[in-house]
Short mmCIF file of C-alpha atoms and ligand atoms in Angstrom, two decimals:
data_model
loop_
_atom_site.label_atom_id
_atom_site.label_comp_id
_atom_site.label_asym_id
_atom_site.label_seq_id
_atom_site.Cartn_x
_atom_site.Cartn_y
_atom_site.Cartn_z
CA UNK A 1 -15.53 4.51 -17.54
CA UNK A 2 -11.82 3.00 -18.17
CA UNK A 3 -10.04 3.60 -15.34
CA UNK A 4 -7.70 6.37 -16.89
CA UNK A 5 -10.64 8.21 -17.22
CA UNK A 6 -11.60 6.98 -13.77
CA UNK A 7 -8.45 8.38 -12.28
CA UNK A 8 -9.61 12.10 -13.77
CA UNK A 9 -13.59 11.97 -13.11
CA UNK A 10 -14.63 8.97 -11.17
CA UNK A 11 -16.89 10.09 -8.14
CA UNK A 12 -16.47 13.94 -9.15
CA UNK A 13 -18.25 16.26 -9.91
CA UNK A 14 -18.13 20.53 -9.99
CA UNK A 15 -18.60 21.72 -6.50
CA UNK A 16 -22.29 22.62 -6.52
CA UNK A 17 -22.23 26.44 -5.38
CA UNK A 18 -19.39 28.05 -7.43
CA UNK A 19 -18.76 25.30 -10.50
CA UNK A 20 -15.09 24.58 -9.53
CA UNK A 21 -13.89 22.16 -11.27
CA UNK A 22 -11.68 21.01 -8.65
CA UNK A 23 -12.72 20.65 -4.87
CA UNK A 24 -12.05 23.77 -2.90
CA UNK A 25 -10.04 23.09 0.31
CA UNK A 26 -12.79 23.08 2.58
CA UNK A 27 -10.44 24.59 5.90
CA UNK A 28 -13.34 24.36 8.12
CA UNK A 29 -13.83 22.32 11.35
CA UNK A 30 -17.94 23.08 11.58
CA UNK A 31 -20.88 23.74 9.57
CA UNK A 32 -24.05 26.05 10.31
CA UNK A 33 -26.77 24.05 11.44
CA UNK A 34 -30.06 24.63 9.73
CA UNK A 35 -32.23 23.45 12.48
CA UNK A 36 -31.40 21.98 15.92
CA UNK A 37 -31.26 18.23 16.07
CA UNK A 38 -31.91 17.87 12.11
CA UNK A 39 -29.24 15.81 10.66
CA UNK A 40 -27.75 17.73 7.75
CA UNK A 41 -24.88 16.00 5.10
CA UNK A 42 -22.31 18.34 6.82
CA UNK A 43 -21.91 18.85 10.57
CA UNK A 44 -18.55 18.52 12.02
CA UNK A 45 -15.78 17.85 9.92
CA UNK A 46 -14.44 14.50 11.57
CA UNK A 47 -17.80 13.23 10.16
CA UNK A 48 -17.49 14.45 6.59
CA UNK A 49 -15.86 17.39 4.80
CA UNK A 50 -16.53 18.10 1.56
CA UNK A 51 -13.18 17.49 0.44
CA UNK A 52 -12.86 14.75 2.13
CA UNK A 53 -15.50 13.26 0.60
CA UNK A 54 -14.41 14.24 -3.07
CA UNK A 55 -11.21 11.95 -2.44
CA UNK A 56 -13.06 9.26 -0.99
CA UNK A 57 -15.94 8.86 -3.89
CA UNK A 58 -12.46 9.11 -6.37
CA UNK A 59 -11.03 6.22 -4.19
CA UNK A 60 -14.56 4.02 -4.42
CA UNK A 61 -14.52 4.76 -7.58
CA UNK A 62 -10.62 3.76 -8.69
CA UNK A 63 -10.77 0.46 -6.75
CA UNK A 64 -14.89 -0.24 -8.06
CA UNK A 65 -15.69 -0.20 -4.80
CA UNK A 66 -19.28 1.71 -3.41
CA UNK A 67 -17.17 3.20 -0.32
CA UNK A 68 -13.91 5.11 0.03
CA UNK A 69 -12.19 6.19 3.13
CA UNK A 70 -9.23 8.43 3.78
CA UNK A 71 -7.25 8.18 6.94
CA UNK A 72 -4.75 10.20 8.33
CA UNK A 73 -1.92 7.70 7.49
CA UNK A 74 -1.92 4.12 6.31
CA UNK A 75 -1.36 2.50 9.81
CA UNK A 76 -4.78 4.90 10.98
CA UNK A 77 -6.39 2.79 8.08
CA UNK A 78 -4.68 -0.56 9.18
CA UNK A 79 -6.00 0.23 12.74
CA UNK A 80 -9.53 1.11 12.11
CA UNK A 81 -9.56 -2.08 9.61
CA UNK A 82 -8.36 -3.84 13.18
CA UNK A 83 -10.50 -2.50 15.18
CA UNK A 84 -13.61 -4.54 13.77
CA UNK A 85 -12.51 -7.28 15.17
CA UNK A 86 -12.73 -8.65 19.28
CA UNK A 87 -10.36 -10.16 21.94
CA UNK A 88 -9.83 -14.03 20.79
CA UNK A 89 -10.40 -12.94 17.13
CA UNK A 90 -7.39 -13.90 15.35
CA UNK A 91 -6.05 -12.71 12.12
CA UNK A 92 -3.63 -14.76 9.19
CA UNK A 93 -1.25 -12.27 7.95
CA UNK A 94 1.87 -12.52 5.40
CA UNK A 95 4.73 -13.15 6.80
CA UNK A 96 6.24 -10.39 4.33
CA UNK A 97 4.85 -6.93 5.24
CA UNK A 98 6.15 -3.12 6.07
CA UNK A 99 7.88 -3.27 9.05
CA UNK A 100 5.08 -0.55 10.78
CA UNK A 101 2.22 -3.09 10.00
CA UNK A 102 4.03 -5.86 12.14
CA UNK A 103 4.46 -3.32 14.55
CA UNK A 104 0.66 -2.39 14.96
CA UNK A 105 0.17 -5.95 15.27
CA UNK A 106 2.62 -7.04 17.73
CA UNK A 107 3.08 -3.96 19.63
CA UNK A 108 -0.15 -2.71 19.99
CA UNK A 109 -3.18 -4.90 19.23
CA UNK A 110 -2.19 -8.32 20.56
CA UNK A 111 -1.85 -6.85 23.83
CA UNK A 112 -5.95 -6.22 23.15
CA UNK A 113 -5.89 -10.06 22.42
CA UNK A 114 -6.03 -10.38 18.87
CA UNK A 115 -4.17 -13.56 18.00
CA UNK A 116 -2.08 -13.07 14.94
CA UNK A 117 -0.55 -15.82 12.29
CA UNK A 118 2.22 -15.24 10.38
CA UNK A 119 2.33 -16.98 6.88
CA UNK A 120 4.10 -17.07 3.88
CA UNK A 121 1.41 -16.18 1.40
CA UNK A 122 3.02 -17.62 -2.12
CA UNK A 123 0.62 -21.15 -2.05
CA UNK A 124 -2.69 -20.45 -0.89
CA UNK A 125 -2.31 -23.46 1.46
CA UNK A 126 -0.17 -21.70 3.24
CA UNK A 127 -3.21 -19.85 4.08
CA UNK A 128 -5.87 -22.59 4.25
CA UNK A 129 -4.00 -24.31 6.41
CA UNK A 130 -3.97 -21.34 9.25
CA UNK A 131 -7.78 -21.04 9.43
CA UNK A 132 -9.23 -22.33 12.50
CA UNK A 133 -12.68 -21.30 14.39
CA UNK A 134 -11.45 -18.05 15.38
CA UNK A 135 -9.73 -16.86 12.12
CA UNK A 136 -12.13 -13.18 11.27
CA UNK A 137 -9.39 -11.56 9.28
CA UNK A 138 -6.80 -12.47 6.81
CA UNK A 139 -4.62 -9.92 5.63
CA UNK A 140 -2.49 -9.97 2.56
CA UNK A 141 -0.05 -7.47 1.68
CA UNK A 142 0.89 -8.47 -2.28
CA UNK A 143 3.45 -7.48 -3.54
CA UNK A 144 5.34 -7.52 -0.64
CA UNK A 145 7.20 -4.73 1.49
CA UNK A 146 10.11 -5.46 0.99
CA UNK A 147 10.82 -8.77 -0.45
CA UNK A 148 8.50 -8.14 -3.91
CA UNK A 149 6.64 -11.94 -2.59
CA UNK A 150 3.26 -12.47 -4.88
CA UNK A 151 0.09 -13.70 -3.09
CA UNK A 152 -3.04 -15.06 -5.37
CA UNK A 153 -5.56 -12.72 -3.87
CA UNK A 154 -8.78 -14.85 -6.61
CA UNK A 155 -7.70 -18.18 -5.67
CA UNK A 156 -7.28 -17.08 -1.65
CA UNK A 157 -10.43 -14.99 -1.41
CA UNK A 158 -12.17 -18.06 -2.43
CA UNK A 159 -10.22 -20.83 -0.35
CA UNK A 160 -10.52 -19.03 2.65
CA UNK A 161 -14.54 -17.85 2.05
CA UNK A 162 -15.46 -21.62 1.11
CA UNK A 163 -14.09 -22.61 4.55
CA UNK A 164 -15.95 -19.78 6.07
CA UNK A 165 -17.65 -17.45 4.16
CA UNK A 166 -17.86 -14.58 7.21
CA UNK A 167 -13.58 -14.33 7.00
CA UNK A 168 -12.84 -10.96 6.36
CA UNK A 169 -10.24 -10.98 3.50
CA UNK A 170 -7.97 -7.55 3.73
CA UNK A 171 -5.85 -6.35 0.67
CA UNK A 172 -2.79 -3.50 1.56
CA UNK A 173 -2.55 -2.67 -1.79
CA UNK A 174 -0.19 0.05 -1.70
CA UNK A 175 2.87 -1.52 -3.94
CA UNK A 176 0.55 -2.20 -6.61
CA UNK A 177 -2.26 0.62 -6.75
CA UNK A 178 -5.66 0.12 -8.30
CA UNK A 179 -4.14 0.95 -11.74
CA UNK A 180 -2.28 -2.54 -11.50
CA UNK A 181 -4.65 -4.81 -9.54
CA UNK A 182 -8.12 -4.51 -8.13
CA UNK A 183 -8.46 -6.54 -5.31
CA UNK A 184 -11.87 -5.82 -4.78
CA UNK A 185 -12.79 -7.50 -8.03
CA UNK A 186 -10.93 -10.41 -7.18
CA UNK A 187 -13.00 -11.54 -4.03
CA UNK A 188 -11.79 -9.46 -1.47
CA UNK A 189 -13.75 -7.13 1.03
CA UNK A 190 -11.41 -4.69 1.98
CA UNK A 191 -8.39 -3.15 -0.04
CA UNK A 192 -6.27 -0.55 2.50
CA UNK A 193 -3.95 2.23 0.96
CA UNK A 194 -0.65 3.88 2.37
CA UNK A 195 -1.98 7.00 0.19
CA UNK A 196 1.48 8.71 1.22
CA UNK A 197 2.71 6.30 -1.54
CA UNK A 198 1.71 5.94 -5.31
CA UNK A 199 -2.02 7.52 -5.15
CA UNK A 200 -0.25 10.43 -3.38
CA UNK A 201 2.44 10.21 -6.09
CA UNK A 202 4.49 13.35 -4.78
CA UNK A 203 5.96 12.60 -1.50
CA UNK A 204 4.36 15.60 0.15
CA UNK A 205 1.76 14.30 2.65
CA UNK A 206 0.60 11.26 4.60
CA UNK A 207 -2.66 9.44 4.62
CA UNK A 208 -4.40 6.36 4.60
CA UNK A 209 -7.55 4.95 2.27
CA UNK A 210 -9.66 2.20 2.96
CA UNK A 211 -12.42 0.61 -0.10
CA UNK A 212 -15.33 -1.44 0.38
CA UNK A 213 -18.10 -2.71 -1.43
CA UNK A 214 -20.60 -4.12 1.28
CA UNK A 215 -22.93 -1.81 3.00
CA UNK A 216 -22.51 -2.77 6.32
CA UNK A 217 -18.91 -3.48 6.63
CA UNK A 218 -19.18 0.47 4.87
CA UNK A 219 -21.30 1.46 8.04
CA UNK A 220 -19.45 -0.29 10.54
CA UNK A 221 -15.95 1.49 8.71
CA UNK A 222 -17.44 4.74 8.88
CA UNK A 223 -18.32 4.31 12.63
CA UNK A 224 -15.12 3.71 13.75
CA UNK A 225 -13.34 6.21 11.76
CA UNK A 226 -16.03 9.15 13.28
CA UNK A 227 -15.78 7.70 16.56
CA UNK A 228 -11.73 7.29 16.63
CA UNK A 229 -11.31 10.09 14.53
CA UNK A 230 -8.10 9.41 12.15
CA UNK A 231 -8.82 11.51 9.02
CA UNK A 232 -7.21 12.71 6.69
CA UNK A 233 -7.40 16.88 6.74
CA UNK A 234 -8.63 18.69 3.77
CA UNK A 235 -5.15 20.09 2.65
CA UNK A 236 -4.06 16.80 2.36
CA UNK A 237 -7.54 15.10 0.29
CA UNK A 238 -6.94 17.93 -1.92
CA UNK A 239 -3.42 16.90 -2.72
CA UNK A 240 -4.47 13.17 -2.97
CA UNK A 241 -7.00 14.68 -5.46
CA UNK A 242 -4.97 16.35 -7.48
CA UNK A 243 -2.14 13.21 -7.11
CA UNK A 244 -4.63 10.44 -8.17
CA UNK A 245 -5.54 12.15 -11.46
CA UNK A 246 -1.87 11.37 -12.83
CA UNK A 247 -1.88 8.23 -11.27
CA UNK A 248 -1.97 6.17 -14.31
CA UNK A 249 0.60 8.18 -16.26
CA UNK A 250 3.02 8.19 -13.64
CA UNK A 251 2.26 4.07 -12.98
CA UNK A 252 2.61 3.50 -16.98
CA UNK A 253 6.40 5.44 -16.88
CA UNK A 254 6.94 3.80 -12.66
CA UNK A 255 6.78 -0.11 -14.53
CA UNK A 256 8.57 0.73 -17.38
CA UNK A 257 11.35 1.80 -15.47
CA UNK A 258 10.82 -0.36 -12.62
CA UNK A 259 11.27 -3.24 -15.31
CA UNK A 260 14.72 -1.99 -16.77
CA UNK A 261 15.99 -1.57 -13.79
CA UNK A 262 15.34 -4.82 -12.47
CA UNK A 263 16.59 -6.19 -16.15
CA UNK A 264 19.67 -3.69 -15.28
CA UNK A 265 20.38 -5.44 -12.08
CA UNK A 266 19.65 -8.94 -12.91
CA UNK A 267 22.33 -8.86 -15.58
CA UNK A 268 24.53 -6.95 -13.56
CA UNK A 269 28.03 -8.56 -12.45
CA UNK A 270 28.14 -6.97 -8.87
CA UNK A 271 24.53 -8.01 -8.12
CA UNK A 272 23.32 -11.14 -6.40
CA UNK A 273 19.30 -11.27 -6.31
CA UNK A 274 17.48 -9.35 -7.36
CA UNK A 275 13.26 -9.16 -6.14
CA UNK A 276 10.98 -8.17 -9.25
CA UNK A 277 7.50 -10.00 -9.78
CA UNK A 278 8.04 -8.84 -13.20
CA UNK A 279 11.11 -11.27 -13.79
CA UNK A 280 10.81 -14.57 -15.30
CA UNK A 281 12.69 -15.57 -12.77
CA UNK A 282 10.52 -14.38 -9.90
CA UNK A 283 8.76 -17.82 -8.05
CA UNK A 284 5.43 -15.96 -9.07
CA UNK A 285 5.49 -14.77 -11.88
CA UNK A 286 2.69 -16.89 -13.16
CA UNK A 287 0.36 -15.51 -10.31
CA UNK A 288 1.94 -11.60 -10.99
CA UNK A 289 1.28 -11.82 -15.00
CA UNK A 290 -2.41 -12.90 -14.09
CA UNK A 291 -3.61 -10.69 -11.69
CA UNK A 292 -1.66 -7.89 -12.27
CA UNK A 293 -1.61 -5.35 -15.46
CA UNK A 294 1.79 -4.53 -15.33
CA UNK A 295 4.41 -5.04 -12.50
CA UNK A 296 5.16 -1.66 -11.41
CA UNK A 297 7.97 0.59 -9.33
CA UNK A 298 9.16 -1.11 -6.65
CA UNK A 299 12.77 -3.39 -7.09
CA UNK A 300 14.48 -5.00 -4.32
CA UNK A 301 18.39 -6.77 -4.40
CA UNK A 302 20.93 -7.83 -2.98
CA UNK A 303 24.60 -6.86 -3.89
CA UNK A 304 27.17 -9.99 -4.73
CA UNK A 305 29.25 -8.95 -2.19
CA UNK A 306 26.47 -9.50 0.47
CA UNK A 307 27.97 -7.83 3.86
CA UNK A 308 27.16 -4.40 5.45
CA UNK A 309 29.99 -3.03 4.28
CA UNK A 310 29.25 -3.00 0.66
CA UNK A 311 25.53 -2.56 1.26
CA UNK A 312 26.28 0.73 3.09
CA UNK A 313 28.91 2.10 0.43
CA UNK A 314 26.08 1.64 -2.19
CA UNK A 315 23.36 3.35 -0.09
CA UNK A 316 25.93 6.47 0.78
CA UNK A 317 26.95 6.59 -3.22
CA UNK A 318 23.74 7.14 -5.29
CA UNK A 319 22.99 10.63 -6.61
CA UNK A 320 19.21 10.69 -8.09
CA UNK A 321 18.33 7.83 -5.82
CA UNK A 322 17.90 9.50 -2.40
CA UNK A 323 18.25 7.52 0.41
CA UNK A 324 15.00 7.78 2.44
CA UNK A 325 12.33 5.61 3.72
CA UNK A 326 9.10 5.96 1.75
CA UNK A 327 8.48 5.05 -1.48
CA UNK A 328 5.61 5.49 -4.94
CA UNK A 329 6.47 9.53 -5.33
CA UNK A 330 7.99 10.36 -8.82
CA UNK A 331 11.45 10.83 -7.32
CA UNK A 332 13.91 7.78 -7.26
CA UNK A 333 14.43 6.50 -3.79
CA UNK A 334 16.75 3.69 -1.76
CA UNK A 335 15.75 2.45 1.41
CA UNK A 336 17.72 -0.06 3.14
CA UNK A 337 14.73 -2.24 4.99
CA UNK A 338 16.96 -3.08 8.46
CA UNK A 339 17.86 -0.20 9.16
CA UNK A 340 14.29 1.93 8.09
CA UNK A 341 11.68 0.75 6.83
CA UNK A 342 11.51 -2.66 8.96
CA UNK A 343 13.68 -1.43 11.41
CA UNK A 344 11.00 -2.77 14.36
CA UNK A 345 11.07 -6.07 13.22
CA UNK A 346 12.74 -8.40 15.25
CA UNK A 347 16.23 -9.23 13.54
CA UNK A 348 15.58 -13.39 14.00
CA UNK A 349 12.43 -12.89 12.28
CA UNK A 350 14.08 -10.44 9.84
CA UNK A 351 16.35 -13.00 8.79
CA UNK A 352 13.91 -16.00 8.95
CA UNK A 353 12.56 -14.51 5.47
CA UNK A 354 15.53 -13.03 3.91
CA UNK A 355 15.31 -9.91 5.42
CA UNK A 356 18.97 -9.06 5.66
CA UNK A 357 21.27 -6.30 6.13
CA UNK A 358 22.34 -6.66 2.90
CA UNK A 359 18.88 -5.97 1.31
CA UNK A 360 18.59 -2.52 -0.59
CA UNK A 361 14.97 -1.32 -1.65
CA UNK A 362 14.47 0.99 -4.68
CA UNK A 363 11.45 2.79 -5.50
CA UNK A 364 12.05 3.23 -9.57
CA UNK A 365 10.86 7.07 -10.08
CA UNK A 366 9.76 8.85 -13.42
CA UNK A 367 13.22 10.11 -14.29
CA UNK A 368 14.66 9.33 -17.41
CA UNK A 369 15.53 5.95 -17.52
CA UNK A 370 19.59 6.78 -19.01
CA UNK A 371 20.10 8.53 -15.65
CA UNK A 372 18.95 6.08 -13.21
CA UNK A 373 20.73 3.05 -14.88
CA UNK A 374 24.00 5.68 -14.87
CA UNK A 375 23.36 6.56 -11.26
CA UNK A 376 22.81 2.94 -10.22
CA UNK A 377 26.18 1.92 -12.23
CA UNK A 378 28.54 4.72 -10.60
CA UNK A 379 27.48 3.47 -7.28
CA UNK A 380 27.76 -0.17 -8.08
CA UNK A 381 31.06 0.35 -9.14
CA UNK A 382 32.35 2.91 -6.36
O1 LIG B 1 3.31 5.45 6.35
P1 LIG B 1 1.83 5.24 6.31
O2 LIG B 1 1.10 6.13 5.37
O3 LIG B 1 1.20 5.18 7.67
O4 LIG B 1 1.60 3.77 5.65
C1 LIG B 1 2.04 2.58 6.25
C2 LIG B 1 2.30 1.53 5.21
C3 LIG B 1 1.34 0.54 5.01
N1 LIG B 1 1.51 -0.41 4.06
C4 LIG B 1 2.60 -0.45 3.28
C5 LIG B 1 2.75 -1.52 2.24
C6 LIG B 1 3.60 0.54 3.41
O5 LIG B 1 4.66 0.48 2.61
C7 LIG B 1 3.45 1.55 4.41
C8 LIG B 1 4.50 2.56 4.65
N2 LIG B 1 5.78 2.21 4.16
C9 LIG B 1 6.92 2.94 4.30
C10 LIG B 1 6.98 4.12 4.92
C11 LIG B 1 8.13 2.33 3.71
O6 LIG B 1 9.17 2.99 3.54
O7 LIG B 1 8.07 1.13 3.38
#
């Protein structure tokens, strides 16, 4: 199947007793045993619900991996992707990711001693060069929350596995969805999901996915997520459902206006930079163009005038672009990364990359392109 008929069918099929076409909400915690102590396909619901399990054979299916996953938010799926690993394990991770992510691993885990090393991802050196006998997991977040930064997932799967083959390579793939890039076909053995974001598509619930395509690593996933019990309810794997079968018609209309208003900006007079992997001008836009089909929603920048000040008159002046953390629904939205989204990120570190206070994040909806460029223009020029 092509994947835009992947996005409608993969994995599904009529629910078995009545024919409906689309899963019914399964709102049930239990199921009647047939006979005591006889494992049947449905017990308890933190084990499987039906569906459940309809959004997580659509999710195998979209990323062409053999097992899907859905969480109860992305960070449940970062955890349980965590929580493979031991004390004195230590993980590579880009030095660009959503502020929450850094969190989990600062705040939380390395207090369990996991080690973690922060690296900027854009030469796969960068990575190679962070391995040592204790690296299990290397996790790549590409593009980049917030700063748009492109990471070779081919060429870093393979560097990393030829200097050991049992490193665990970890794709957040939530910028680009599996409608842009496949991460699993690309070498690497996990891709992780904020589903909240583009798969969701409608800003109205929060989950977490998590693909694989190796039995046990499958085995070992589904362990931890019956035994720690983060999953997603069936209201909301319904609404994933029904999100992820527009997913490629809302990603076609998210680039193409993604990419004029990163044009928009780039030729603008009051803008500075302006963070698009889909611009010439962007340091990899060799790496985007190859492994990615399109470049798709997501625009950061930076205002010419680069204090607070200015920042914060923008943010307070757009009209279609609502200012709100969160991003991939088909609503416009501006997030301003120190303040929300990254907000828990130490401010020297923040600044280390280019985080500033000055940075404003868009997430380009499925409006009509003439109003977002006019909204964006009124409040440049307020
Ligand atoms: O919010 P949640 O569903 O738990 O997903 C966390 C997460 C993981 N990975 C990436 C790349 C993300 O962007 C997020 C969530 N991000 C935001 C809420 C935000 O505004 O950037």
């Amino acid at each position: 199947m092509k994947f835009n008929t992947k996005t409608i069918h993969g994995g599904q099929q009529p629910e078995p007793t009545t024919g409906a076409v689309m899963p019914p909400i399964f709102q049930t915690s239990t199921f009647a045993h047939a006979i005591p102590g006889e494992a049947q396909e449905y017990e308890y619901a933190r084990g499987k619900n039906p569906t459940r399990t309809a959004l997580e054979n659509s999710l195998a299916s979209l990323e062409n991996g053999t097992h899907g996953f859905a969480f109860a938010s992305g960070l449940a799926a970062i955890d349980c992707v965590l929580r493979l690993l031991k004390p004195g394990d230590q993980v590579i991770a880009g030095d660009d990711i959503y502020g929450g992510t850094y969190r989990m691993f600062t705040q939380l885990f390395q207090k369990y001693g996991l080690e973690f090393t922060y690296v900027n991802m854009n030469t796969v050196e960068n990575v190679t060069k962070a391995i040592t006998p204790k690296t299990k997991l290397v996790w790549l977040e590409t593009p980049t929350n917030p700063l748009m930064k492109i990471a070779d997932i081919a060429n870093i799967s393979s560097a990393v596995k030829s200097v050991n083959k049992e490193v665990l390579i970890a794709v957040d793939n939530t910028f680009a969805t599996p409608y842009l890039q496949q991460p699993l076909n690309l070498g690497a053995d996990i891709v992780m999901h904020s589903a909240t974001k583009y798969l969701g598509g409608h800003s109205d619930l929060i989950m977490g996915a998590l693909v694989v395509k190796e039995e046990k690593l499958a085995k070992d996933i589904h362990f931890i997520q019956f035994a720690a019990g983060a999953i997603s309810g069936p209201m909301d794997s319904f609404l994933a459902l029904r999100g992820i079968k527009t997913l490629h018609v809302r990603m076609q209309r998210h680039c193409e206006n993604g990419k004029k208003v990163a044009q928009f900006l780039e030729n603008h007079p009051k803008v500075g930079k302006v963070y698009y992997p889909g611009l010439e001008s962007h340091p990899n836009y060799a790496i985007a163009k190859k492994q990615m089909k399109d470049f798709g929603g997501m625009v950061s920048f930076s205002l010419n005038e680069n204090t607070k000040e200015a920042t914060f008159k923008f943010l307070k002046s757009t009209k279609l672009f609502t200012l709100a953390e969160s991003l991939g629904g088909v609503e416009s939205l501006v997030n301003h990364p120190v303040t929300m989204s990254h907000a828990s990120i130490p401010e020297k570190k923040r600044l280390k990359i280019g985080i500033t206070a000055a940075l404003i994040r868009l997430s380009v909806g499925i409006e009509a392109i003439e109003d977002l460029l006019a909204d964006l223009e009124q409040a440049l020029n307020i």
